[in-house]
mmCIF file with all atom_site columns, C-alpha atoms in Angstrom:
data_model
loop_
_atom_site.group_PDB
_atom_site.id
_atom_site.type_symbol
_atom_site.label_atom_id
_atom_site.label_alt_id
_atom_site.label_comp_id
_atom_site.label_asym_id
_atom_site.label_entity_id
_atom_site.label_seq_id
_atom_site.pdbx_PDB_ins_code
_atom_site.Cartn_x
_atom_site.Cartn_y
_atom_site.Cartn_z
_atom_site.occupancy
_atom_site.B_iso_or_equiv
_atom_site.pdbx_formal_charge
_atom_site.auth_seq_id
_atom_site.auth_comp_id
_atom_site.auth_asym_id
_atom_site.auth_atom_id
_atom_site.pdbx_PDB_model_num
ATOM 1  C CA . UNK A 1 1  ? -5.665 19.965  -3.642  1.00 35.00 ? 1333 UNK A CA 1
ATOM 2  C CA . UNK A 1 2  ? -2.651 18.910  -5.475  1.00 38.00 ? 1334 UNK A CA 1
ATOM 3  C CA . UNK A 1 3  ? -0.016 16.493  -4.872  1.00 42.00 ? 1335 UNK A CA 1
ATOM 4  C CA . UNK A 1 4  ? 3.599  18.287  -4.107  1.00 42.00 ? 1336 UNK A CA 1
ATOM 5  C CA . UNK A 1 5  ? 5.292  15.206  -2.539  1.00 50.00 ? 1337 UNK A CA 1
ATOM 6  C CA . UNK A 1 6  ? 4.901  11.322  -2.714  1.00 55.00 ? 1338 UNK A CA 1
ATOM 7  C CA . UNK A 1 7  ? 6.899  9.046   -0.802  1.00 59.00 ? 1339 UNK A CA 1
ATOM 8  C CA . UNK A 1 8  ? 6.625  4.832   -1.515  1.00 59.00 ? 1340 UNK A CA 1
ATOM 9  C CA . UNK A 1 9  ? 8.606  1.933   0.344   1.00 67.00 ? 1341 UNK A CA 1
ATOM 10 C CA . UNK A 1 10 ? 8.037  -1.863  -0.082  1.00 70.00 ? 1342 UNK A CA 1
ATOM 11 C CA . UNK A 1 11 ? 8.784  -4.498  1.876   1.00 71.00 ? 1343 UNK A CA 1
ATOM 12 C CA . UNK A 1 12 ? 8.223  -8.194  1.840   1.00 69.00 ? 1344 UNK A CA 1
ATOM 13 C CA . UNK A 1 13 ? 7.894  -11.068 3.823   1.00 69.00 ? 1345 UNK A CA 1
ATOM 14 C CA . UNK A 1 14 ? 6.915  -14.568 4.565   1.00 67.00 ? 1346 UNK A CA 1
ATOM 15 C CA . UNK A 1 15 ? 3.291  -15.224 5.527   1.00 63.00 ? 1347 UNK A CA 1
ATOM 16 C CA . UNK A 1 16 ? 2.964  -16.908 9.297   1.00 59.00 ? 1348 UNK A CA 1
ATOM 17 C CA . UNK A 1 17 ? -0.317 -17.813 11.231  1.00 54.00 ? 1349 UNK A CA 1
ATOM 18 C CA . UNK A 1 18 ? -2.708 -14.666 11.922  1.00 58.00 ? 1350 UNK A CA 1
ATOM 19 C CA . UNK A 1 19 ? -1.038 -12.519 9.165   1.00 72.00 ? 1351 UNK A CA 1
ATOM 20 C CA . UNK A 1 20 ? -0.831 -10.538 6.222   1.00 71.00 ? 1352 UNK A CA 1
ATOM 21 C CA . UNK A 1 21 ? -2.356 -13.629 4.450   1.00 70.00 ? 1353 UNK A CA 1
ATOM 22 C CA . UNK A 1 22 ? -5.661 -12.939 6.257   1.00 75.00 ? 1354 UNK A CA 1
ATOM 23 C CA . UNK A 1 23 ? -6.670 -9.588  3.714   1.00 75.00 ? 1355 UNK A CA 1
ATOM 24 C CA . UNK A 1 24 ? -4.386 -10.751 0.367   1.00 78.00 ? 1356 UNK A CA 1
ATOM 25 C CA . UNK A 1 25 ? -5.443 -14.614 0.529   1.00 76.00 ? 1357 UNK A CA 1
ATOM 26 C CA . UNK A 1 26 ? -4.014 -15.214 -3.058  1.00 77.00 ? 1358 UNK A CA 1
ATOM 27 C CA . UNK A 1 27 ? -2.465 -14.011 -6.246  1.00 76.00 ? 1359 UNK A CA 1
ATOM 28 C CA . UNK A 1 28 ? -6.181 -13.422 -7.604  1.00 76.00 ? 1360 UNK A CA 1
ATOM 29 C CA . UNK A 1 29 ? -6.911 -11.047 -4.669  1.00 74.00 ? 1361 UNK A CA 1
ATOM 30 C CA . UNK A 1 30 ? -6.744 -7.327  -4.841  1.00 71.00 ? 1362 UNK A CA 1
ATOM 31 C CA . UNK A 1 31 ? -4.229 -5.462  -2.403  1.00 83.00 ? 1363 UNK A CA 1
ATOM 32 C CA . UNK A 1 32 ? -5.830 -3.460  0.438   1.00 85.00 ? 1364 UNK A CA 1
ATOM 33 C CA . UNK A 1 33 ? -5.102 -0.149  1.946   1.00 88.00 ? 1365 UNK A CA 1
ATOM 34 C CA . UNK A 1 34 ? -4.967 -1.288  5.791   1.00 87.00 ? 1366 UNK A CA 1
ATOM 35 C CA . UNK A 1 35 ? -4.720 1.880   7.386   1.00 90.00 ? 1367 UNK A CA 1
ATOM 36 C CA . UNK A 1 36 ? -5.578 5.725   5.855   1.00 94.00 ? 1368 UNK A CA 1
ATOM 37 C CA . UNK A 1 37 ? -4.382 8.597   7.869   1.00 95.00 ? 1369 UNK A CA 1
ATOM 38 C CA . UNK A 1 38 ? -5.465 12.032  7.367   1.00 95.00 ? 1370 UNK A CA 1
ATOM 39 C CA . UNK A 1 39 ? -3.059 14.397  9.146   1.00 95.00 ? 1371 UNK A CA 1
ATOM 40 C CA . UNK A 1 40 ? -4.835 18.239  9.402   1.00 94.00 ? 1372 UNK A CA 1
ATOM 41 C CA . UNK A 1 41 ? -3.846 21.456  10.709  1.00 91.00 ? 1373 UNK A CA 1
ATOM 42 C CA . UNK A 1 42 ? -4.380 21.986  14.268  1.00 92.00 ? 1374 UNK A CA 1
ATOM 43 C CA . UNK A 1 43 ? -5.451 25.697  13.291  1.00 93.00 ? 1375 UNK A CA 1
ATOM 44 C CA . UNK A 1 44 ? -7.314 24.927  10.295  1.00 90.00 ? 1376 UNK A CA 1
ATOM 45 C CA . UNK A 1 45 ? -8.479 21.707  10.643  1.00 91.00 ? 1377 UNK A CA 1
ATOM 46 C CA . UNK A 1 46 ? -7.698 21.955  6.382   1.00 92.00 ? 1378 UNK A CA 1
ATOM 47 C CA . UNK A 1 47 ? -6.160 18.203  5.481   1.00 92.00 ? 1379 UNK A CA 1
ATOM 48 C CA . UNK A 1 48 ? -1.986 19.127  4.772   1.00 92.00 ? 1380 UNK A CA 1
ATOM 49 C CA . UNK A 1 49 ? -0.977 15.313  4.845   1.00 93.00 ? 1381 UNK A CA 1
ATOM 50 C CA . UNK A 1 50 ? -1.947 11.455  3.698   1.00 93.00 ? 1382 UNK A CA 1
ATOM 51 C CA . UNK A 1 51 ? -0.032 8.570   5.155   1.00 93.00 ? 1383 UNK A CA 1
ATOM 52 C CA . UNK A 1 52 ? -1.280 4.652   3.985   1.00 92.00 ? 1384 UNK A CA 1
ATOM 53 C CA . UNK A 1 53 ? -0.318 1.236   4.169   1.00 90.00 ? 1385 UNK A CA 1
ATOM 54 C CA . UNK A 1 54 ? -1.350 -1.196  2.305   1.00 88.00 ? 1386 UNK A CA 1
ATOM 55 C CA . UNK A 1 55 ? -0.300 -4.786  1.228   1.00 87.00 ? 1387 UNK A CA 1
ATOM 56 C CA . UNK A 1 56 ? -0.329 -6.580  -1.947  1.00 86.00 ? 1388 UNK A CA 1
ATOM 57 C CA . UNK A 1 57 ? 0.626  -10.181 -3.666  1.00 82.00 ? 1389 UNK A CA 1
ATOM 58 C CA . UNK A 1 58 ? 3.970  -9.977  -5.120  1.00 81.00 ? 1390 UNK A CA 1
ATOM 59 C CA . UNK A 1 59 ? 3.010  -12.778 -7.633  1.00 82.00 ? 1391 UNK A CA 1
ATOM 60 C CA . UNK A 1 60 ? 0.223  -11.073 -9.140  1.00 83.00 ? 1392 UNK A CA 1
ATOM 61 C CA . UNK A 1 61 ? -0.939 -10.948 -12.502 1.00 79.00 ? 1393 UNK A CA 1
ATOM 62 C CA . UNK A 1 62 ? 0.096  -7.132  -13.247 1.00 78.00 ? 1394 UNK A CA 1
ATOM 63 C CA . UNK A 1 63 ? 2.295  -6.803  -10.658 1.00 78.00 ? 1395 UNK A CA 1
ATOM 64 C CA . UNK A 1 64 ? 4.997  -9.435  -11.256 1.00 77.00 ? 1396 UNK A CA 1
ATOM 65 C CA . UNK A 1 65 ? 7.463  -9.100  -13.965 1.00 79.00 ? 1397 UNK A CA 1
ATOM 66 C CA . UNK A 1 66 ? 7.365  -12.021 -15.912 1.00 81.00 ? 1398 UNK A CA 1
ATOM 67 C CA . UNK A 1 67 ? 4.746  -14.086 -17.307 1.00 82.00 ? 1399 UNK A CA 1
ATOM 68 C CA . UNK A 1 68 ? 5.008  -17.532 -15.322 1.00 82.00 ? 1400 UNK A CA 1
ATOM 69 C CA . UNK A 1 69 ? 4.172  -16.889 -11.230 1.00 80.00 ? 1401 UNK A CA 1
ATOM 70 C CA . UNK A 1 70 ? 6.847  -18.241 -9.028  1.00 79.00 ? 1402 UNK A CA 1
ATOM 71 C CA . UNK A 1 71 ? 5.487  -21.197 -6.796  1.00 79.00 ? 1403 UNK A CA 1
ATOM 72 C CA . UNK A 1 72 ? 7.936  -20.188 -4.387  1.00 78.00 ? 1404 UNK A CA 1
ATOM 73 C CA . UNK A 1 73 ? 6.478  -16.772 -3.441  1.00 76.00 ? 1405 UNK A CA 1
ATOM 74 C CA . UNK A 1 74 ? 2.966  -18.011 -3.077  1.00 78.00 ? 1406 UNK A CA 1
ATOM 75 C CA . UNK A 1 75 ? 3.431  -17.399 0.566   1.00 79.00 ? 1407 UNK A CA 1
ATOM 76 C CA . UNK A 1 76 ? 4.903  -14.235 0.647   1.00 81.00 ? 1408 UNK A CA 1
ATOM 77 C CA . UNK A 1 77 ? 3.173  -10.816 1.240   1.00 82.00 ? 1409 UNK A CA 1
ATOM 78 C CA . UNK A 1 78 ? 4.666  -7.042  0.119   1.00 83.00 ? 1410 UNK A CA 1
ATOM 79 C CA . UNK A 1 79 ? 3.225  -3.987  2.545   1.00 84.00 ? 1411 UNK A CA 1
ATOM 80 C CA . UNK A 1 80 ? 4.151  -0.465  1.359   1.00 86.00 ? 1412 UNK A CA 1
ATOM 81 C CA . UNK A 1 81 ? 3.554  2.973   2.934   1.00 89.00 ? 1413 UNK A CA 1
ATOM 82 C CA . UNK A 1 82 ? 2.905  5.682   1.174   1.00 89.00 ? 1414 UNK A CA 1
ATOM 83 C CA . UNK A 1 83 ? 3.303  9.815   2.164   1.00 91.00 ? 1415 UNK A CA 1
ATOM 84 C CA . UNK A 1 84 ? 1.474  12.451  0.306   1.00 91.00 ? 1416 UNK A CA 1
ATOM 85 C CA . UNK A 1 85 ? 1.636  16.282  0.930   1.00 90.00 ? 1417 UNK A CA 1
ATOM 86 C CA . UNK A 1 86 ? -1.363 18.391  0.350   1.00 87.00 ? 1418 UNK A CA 1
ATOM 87 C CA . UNK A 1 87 ? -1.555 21.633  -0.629  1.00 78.00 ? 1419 UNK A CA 1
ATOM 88 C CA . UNK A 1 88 ? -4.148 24.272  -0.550  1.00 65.00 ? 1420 UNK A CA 1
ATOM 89 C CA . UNK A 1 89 ? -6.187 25.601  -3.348  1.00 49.00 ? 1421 UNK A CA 1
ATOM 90 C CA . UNK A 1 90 ? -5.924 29.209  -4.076  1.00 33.00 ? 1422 UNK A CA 1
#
């Protein structure tokens, strides 16, 4: 298959009891996909769509923009979804 489309968003948020802190503990942890979805054809069955989410730490070596983490955003957590079309070979 081949990618056609590819849609991202990003959002972030505060960490409270129970959440997002639970899979991303710290800046040293990878992200995680949290949920895959394969949509398929109902005639086919063939796979025509991807949807994920996923969340990540904002403060993350590679991920952050400058050098120095901020102390500030220790606590915070950024989930995005992402939306791929499939196509078909041949």
């Amino acid at each position: 298959y081949c990618m056609t489309e590819r849609h991202l968003a990003v959002a972030s948020a505060r960490l409270s009891r129970g959440s997002l802190g639970n899979f991303v503990k710290s800046r040293r942890s990878a992200g995680r996909v949290l949920l895959h979805i394969i949509v398929r054809d109902d005639k086919t069955f063939c796979p025509i769509r991807d949807i994920a989410v996923g969340c990540y730490h904002p403060n993350a070596k590679g991920v952050r923009k400058t050098e120095q983490a901020y102390p500030e955003d220790d606590d915070v957590r950024s989930v995005w979804i992402g939306v791929r079309k499939r196509q078909g070979r041949g």
